[in-house]
Structure formats: structure tokens, C-alpha cells
Coordinates of C-alpha atoms and ligand atoms in Angstrom, one line a residue:
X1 CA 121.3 122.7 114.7
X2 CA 121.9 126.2 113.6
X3 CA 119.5 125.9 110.4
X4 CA 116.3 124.8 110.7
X5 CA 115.5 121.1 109.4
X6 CA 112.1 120.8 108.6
X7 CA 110.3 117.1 108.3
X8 CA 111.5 117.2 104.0
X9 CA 113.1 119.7 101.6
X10 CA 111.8 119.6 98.0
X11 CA 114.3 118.1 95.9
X12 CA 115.5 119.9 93.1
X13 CA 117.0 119.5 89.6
X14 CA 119.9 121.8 89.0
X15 CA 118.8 125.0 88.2
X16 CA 120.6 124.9 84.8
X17 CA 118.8 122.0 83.6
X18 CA 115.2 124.0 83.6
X19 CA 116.6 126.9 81.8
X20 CA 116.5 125.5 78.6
X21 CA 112.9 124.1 79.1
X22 CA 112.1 127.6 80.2
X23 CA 113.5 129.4 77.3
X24 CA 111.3 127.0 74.9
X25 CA 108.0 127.8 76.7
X26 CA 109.2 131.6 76.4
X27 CA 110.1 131.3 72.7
X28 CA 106.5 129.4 72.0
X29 CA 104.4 131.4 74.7
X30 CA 102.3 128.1 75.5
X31 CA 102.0 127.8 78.9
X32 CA 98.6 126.0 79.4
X33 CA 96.5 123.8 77.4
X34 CA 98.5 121.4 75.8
X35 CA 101.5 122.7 74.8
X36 CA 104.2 119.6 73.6
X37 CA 106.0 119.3 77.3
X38 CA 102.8 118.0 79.4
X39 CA 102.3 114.9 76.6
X40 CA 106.1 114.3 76.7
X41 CA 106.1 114.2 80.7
X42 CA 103.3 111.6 80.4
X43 CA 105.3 110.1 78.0
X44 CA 108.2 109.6 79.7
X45 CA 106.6 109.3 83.3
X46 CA 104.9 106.1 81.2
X47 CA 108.0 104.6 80.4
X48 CA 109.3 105.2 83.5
X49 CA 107.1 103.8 85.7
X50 CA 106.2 100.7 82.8
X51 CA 102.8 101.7 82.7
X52 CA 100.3 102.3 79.4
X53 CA 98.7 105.3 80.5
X54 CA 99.5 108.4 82.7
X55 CA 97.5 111.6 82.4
X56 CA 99.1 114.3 84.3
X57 CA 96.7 117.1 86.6
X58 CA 96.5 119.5 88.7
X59 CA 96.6 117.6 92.0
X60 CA 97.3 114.3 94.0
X61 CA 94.2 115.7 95.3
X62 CA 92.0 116.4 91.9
X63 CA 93.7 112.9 90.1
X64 CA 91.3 111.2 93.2
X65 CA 88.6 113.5 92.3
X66 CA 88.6 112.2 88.0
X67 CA 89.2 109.0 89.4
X68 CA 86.3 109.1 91.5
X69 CA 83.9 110.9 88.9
X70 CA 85.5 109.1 85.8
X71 CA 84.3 105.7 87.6
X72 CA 80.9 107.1 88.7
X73 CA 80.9 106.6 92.0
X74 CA 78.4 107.0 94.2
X75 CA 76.9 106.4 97.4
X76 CA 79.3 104.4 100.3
X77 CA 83.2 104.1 99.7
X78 CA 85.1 102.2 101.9
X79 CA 88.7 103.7 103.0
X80 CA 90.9 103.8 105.5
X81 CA 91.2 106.2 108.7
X82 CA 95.1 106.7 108.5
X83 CA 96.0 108.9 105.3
X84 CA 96.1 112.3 104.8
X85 CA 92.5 114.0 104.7
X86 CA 92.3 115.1 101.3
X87 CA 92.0 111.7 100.7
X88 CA 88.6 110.9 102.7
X89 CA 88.0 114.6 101.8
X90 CA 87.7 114.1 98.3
X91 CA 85.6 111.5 98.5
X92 CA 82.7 113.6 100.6
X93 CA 83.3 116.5 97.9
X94 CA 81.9 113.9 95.7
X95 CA 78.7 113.5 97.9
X96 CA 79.9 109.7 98.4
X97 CA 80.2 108.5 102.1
X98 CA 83.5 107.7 103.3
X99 CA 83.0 104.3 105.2
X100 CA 86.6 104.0 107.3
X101 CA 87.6 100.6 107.9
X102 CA 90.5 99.9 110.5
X103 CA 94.3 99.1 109.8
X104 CA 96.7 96.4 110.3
X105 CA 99.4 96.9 113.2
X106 CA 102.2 96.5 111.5
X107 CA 101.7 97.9 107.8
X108 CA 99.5 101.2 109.1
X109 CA 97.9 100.2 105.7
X110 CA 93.3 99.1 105.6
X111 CA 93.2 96.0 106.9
X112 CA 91.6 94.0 104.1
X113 CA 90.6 91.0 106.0
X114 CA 88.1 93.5 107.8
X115 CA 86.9 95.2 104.6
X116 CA 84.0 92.7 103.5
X117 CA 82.2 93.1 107.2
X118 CA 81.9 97.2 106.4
X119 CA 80.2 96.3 103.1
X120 CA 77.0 97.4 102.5
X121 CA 73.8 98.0 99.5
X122 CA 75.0 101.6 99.2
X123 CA 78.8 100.8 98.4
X124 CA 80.4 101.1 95.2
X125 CA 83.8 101.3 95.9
X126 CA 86.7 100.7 98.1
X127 CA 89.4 103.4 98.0
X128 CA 92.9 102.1 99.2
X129 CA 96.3 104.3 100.5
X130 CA 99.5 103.1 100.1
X131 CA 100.6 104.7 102.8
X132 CA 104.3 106.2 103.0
X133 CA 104.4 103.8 99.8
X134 CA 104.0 100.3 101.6
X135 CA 101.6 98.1 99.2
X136 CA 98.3 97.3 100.7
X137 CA 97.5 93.9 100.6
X138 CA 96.5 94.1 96.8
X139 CA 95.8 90.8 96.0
X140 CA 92.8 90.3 98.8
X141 CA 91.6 93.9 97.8
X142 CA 91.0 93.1 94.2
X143 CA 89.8 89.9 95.0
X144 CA 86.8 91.4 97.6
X145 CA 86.6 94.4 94.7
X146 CA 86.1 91.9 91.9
X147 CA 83.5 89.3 94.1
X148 CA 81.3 92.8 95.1
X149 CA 81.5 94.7 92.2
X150 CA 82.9 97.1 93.6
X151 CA 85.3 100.0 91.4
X152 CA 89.1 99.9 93.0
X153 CA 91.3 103.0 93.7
X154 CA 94.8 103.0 94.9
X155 CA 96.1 106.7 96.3
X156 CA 99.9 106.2 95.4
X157 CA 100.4 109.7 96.3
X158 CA 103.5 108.6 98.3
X159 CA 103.8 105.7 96.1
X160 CA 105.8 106.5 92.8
X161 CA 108.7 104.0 91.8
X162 CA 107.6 101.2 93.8
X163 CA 107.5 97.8 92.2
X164 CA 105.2 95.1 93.7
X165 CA 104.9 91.4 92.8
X166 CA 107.6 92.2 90.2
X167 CA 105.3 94.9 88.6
X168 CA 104.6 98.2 89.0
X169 CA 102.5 99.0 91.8
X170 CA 100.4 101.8 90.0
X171 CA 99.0 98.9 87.7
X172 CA 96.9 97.5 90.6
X173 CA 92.9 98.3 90.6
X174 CA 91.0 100.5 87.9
X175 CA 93.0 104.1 88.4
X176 CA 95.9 104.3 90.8
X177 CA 96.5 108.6 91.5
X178 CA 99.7 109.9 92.3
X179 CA 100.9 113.4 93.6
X180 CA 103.6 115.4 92.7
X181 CA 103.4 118.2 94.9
X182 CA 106.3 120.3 96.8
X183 CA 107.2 117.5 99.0
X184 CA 106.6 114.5 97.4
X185 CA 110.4 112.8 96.3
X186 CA 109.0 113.4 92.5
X187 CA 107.8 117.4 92.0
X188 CA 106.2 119.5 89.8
X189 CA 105.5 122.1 92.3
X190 CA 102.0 121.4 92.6
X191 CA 101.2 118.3 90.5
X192 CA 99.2 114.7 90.2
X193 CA 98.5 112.0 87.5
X194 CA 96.0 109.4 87.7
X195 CA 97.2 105.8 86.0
X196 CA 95.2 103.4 84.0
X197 CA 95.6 100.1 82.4
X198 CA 92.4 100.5 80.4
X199 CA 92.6 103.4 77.7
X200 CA 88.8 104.0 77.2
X201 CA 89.1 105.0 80.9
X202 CA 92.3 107.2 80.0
X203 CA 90.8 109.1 77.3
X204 CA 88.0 109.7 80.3
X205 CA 90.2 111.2 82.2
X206 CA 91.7 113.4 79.7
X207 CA 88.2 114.9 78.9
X208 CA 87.3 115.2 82.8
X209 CA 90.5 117.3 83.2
X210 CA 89.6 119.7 80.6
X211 CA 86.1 120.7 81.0
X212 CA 84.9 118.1 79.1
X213 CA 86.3 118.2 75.7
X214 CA 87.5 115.5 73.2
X215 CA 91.0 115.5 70.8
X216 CA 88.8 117.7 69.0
X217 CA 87.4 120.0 70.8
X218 CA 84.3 118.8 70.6
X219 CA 82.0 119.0 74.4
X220 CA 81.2 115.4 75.1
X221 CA 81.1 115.3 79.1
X222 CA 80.8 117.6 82.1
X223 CA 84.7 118.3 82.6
X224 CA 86.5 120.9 85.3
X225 CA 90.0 122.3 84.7
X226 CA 92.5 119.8 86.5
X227 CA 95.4 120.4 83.7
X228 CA 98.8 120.3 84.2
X229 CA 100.9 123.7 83.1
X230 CA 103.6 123.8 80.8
X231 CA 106.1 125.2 83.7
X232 CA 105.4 121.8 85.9
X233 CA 105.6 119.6 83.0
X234 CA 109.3 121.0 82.3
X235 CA 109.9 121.0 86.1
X236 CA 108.6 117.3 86.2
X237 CA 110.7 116.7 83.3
X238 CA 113.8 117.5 84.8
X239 CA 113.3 116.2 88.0
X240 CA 112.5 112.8 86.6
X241 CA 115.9 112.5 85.5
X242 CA 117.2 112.2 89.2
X243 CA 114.2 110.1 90.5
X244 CA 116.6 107.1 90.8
X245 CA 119.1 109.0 92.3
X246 CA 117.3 110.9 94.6
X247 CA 115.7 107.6 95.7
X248 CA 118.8 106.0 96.2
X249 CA 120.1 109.0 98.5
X250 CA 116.7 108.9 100.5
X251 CA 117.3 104.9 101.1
X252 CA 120.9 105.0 102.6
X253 CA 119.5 108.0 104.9
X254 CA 117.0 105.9 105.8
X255 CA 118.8 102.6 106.6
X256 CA 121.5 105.1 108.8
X257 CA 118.4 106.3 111.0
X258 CA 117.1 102.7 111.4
X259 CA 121.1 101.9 112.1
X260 CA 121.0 104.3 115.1
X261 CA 117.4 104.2 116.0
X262 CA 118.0 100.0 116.6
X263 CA 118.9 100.5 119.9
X264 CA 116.3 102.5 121.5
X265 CA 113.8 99.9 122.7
X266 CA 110.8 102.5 122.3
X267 CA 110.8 103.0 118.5
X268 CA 109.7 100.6 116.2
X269 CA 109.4 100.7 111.7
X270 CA 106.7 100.3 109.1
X271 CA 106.3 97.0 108.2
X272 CA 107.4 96.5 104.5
X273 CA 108.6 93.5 102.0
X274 CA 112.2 93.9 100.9
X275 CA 112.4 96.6 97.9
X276 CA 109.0 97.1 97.5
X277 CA 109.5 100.7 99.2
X278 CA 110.6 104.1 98.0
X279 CA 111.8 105.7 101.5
X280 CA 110.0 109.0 101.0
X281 CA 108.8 109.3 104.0
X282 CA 110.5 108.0 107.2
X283 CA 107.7 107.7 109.9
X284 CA 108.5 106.1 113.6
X285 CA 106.1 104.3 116.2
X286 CA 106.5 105.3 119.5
X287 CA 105.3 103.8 122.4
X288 CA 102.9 106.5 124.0
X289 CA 101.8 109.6 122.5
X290 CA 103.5 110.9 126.2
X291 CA 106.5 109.9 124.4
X292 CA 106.1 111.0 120.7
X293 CA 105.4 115.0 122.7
X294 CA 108.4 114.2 124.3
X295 CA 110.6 113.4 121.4
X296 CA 109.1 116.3 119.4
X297 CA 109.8 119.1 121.8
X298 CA 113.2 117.5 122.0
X299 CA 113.5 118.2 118.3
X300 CA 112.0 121.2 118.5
X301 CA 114.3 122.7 120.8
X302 CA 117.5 121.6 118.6
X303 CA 115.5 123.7 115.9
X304 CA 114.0 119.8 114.2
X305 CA 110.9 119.8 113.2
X306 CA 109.0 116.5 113.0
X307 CA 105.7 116.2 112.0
X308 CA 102.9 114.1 113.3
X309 CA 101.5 112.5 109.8
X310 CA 98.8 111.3 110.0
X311 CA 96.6 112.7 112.8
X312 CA 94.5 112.4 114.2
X313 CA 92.8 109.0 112.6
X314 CA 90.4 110.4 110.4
X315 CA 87.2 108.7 111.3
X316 CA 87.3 110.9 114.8
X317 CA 87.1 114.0 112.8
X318 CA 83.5 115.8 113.4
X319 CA 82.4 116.5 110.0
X320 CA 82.6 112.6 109.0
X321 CA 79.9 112.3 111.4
X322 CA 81.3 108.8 112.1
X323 CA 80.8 107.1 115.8
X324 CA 82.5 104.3 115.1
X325 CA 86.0 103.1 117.0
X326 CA 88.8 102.0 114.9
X327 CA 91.2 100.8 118.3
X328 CA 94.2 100.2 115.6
X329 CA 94.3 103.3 113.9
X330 CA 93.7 105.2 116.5
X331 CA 96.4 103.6 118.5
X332 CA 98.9 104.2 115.7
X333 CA 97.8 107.6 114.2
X334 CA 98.4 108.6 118.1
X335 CA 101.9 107.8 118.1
X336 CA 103.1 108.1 114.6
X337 CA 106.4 110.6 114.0
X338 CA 107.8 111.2 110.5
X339 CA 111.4 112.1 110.8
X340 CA 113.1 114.8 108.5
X341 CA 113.9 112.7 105.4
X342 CA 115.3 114.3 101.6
X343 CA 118.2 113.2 99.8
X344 CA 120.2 116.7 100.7
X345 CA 120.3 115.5 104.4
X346 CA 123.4 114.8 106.0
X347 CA 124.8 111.8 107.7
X348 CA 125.8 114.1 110.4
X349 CA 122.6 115.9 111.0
X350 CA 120.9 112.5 110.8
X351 CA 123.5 111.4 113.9
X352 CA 122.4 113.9 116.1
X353 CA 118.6 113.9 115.3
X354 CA 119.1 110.2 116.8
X355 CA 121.2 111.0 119.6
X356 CA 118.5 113.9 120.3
X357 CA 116.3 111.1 120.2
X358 CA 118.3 108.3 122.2
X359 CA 118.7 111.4 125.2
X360 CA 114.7 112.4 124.9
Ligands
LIG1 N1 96.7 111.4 99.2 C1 97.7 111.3 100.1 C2 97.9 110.0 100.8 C3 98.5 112.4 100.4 O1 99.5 112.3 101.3 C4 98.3 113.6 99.7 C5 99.1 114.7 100.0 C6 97.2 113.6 98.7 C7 96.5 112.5 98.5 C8 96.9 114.9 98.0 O2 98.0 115.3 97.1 P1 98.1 116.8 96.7 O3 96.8 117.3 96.3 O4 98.7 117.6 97.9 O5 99.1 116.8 95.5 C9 101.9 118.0 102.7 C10 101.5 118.2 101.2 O6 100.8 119.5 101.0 C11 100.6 117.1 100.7 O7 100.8 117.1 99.3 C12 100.9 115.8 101.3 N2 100.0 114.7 100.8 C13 100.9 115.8 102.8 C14 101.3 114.5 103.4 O8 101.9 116.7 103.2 P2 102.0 119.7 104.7 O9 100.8 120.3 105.3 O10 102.8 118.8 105.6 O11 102.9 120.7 104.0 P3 103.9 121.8 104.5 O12 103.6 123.0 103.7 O13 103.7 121.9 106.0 O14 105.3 121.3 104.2 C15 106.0 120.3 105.0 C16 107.5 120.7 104.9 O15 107.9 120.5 103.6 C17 107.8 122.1 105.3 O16 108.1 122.2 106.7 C18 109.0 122.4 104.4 C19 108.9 121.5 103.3 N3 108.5 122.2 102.0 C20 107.2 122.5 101.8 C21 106.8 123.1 100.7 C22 105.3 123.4 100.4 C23 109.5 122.5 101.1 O17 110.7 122.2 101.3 N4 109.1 123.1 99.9 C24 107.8 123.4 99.7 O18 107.5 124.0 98.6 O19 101.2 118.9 103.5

């Protein structure tokens, strides 16, 4: 390929369509702190997903920290080895314990059936990925949250516009937290929002994200600045308006790779039930990690990058302090490639990623 393809592209509004939301923040000189666009974002995002409440922040990554702190977690949190590290990250910046539990084979998602042997006195809470926007087994979850007592977090951070059961999937467990950064198929540049059914919670979560003060500026909690800006909000906003498309785009490019991907015997998919999937992210097994360096460095020499998400299995890493052996995810976070994927790539350029593949 003559230009680079990277593993995604951010996707984009037209440039036109942000002007006017620019010249507005110009004209009023709000850029922070509650000016109208973040509550209008929510507002829509709201309606959008069929949710009641959306508070937009910072971060995928400070959405799981509120959650965390707004459900006063402490001590052991059970999670799973294969996500990306801010994930078990956040949950040491807490002072909690991350307690990784191993996946199932086929979903790459906690395996819930092994999630009641890892409990212990000291935990509090289980802390579940969606991971490339497969549900987890939601049902079993909630049921082992609700017999412990136990608090329930979903990271949807790749998991926006994904219905489940019939319903969205960001209505399962006490907060579900999604991101909205660069490469995430909706953007605010840098971007998150945690989602609540329960609006005591909500308002919470609107004090945590801004150091602690009420609708009246009153201090009532210890808070940290996690807001939203203006200038995301109106990039949100715009961007929103193409989520369907953009989805729709990122599905057909997916079903052409599994089209020419079938026949190479050495490949297989994420497991996932019909619709209940947003094709953000378009990871392959391979059979060896021999063969996933092979692939790669095929790519790489056609100017493709591919990128190994999500290694390695994050119970190895040192500063878990963590002994354990989780045979699944290691296994799978071994050998796991995620293929360029955005709704501005071609069918051509998808062709010969796959024939670079089939000749590897
Ligand atoms: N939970 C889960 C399960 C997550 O996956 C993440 C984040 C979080 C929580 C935390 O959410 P945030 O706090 O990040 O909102 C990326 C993202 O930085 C990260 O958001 C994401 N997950 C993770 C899976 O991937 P990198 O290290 O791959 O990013 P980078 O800079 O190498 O970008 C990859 C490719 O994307 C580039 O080769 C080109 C393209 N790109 C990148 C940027 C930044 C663009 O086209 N435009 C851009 O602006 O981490």
C-alpha cells in the first residue's frame, strides 16, 4: 500500500458541520464548566442509546474511576485479564485489588461460571469488559453480583450502540462507562460517560466529576475535575449524527474480511449473538503466536499496521503482583490480531490485507 493503514482512523463529521458549534462557543466564550452543549450531548447521547442517565467526562478511563469511587469500593475487585490496562489500572489507582478471573474460549469475555470460586471476605465488586463490544454473560453476572452483594460495573468502552436481550446493553449492572476517545467509532477527541439507571447515583457522579459540588455550588463531597469541555461536547454532537452510519459502514467491512478470511483454515472470529455487536473493532485468532508475528510483519512490510490488542493478559504483568495462571487468556491474548477497521476503508484495501494474509 502506498499510504500507510494503521489498525483504525478516527471517524469524522464533516468539517462544516462543527463550524457552527464552534462559532457559538466563540460568540459565548464558555468553554468549560457547563456551558449548554455538554447537557445537550448527554441529552441526546440519552435518547440515543434509550437510557435515563448519561454524565459525560473526561475519560473512558476516569468514567471507571467515579464509577468506582461513586460506589465506594474497596478492597478485592474481581475482573478479567483480557482488556485494556487502564481498565485493571484504574482499579489499583483506587487502592482496591484487582482479582483476574479467566475467560471463556470463544467470547474472550470473564468467564462467569468461574467467577464465584475467586470470591472472597475482601471483595466488593466484580468489574466486567465487554470486550470489542460482545456482551458478557450479563444475566449470571448480576445474578452472582446480586447473591454476594457485590457492586456491578460494565466497561462498555468499546460497547456503544449495542442492544442486548432487546435492550440496551449500557442498562446492565449499577454504572456501565463508556469511552469516546480518538479511536473509539463514537469521538469526542478525548472523551467518556458513565450510565446509570438509578438517578441518586447520577447526581453522584455529577458531583464526583466536578470537585465535589452540587447544582448549587454548594461543596457536598470530595470531587476531582473529570468534566467534559465544550469543544468535545460539540464534536460529540456532530459525530453522533453519523453513529448509525458509520456503524453500518464498519459492519459491511467487517462481514467482507470474514468473506475472504473464511478460507484460511488458521483464523478464526469472536464469538457473538446475531446483532448484538457494533464491529468497532475487528480482532482475529490465530493459531500460534509464531503465526500472528508472521502475519504482522507481513502487514508491516505492505506498510499495514495491525495491532496486538490485548497483550499481554494482564494478570502476568509485574506490578499486579499476581502468580496465578489463567491458561485461557493467556492462550488467547497470545494470539489475538485486530485488523485495520473504520468506515473510510476500502473494499479494495480490505482485499489485499487478506490476500497478504492468505500468502503469510
Ligand atoms: N476500557 C477499555 C476496555 C478500553 O479499551 C479503554 C481504552 C479504556 C477503558 C479507557 O478509555 P480512555 O480513557 O482511553 O477513553 C487506544 C486508546 O488510547 C484507548 O482509548 C483504547 N481503549 C485502546 C484500546 O486503544 P492505542 O495505544 O492503541 O492508541 P494509538 O495512539 O496507538 O492509536 C491507534 C491508531 O489509531 C493509530 O495507529 C492511528 C489511529 N488514531 C489514533 C489517534 C490517537 C487516529 O486515527 N487518530 C487519533 O487521534 O490506545
Amino acid at each position: 500500500m502506498k499510504k500507510p493503514i494503521y489498525v483504525t482512523q478516527s471517524s469524522l463529521a464533516p468539517l462544516e458541520e462543527l463550524q457552527p458549534y464552534l462559532e457559538k462557543i466563540w460568540d459565548r466564550g464558555v468553554l468549560s464548566n457547563y456551558g449548554p452543549l455538554v447537557p445537550q450531548f448527554e441529552k441526546e447521547l440519552a435518547m440515543y442509546l434509550d437510557v435515563p442517565h448519561v454524565i459525560c467526562v473526561s475519560s473512558g478511563t476516569s468514567a471507571l474511576q467515579l464509577a468506582i469511587r461513586a460506589l465506594d469500593i474497596k478492597g478485592e475487585v474481581i475482573t478479567t485479564p483480557f482488556t485494556f490496562i487502564a481498565t485493571a489500572n484504574i482499579i489499583s489507582w483506587e487502592h482496591c485489588t484487582p482479582i483476574f478471573v479467566d475467560i471463556c474460549p470463544d467470547t474472550w469475555n470473564i468467564d462467569a461460571e468461574k467467577i464465584e470460586a475467586s470470591i472472597t471476605a475482601q471483595t466488593t465488586a466484580i468489574l466486567a469488559v465487554h470486550v470489542f463490544s460482545a456482551p458478557c454473560n450479563t444475566t449470571k453476572i448480576t445474578e452472582i453480583a446480586n447473591k454476594h452483594n457485590l457492586q456491578l460495573i460494565f466497561d462498555a468502552a468499546h460497547a456503544i450502540a449495542v442492544k442486548h436481550n432487546g435492550k440496551s446493553l449500557l442498562k446492565y449492572g449499577k454504572i456501565s462507562t463508556l469511552s469516546f476517545h480518538a479511536t473509539k467509532m463514537l469521538n469526542t477527541a478525548e472523551g467518556g460517560a458513565c450510565i446509570t439507571n438509578d438517578e441518586q447515583l447520577a447526581n453522584k457522579l455529577r458531583q464526583l466529576r466536578y470537585f465535589g459540588f452540587n447544582e448549587e455550588k454548594e461543596i457536598v463531597d470530595t470531587g476531582i475535575n473529570a468534566k467534559m469541555s465544550e469543544i468535545s461536547a460539540a464534536l460529540g454532537l456532530v459525530n453522533l449524527a453519523h453513529l448509525d452510519t458509520i456503524r453500518n459502514k464498519r459492519r459491511i467491512a467487517y462481514e467482507s474480511y470474514r468473506n475472504h478470511l473464511a478460507k484460511i483454515p488458521f483464523i478464526q472470529f469472536q464469538r457473538y449473538q446475531a446483532d448484538e455487536y457494533n464491529y468497532s473493532y475487528l480482532p482475529i485468532l490465530l493459531e500460534s503466536e509464531e503465526r500472528l508475528k508472521c502475519v504482522m510483519s507481513a502487514l508491516e512490510k505492505y506498510n499495514v499496521f495491525a495491532r496486538r490488542y490485548f497483550y499481554p493478559a494482564l494478570h502476568t504483568l509485574a506490578h499486579f503482583k499476581q502468580n496465578n495462571s489463567l491458561p485461557i487468556a493467556e492462550k488467547v491474548a497470545d494470539r489475538i490480531l485486530c485488523l485495520p477497521l473504520y468506515d473510510a476503508l476500502t473494499e479494495d484495501e480490505i482485499q489485499k490485507i487478506c490476500n497478504i494474509i492468505d500468502e503469510s
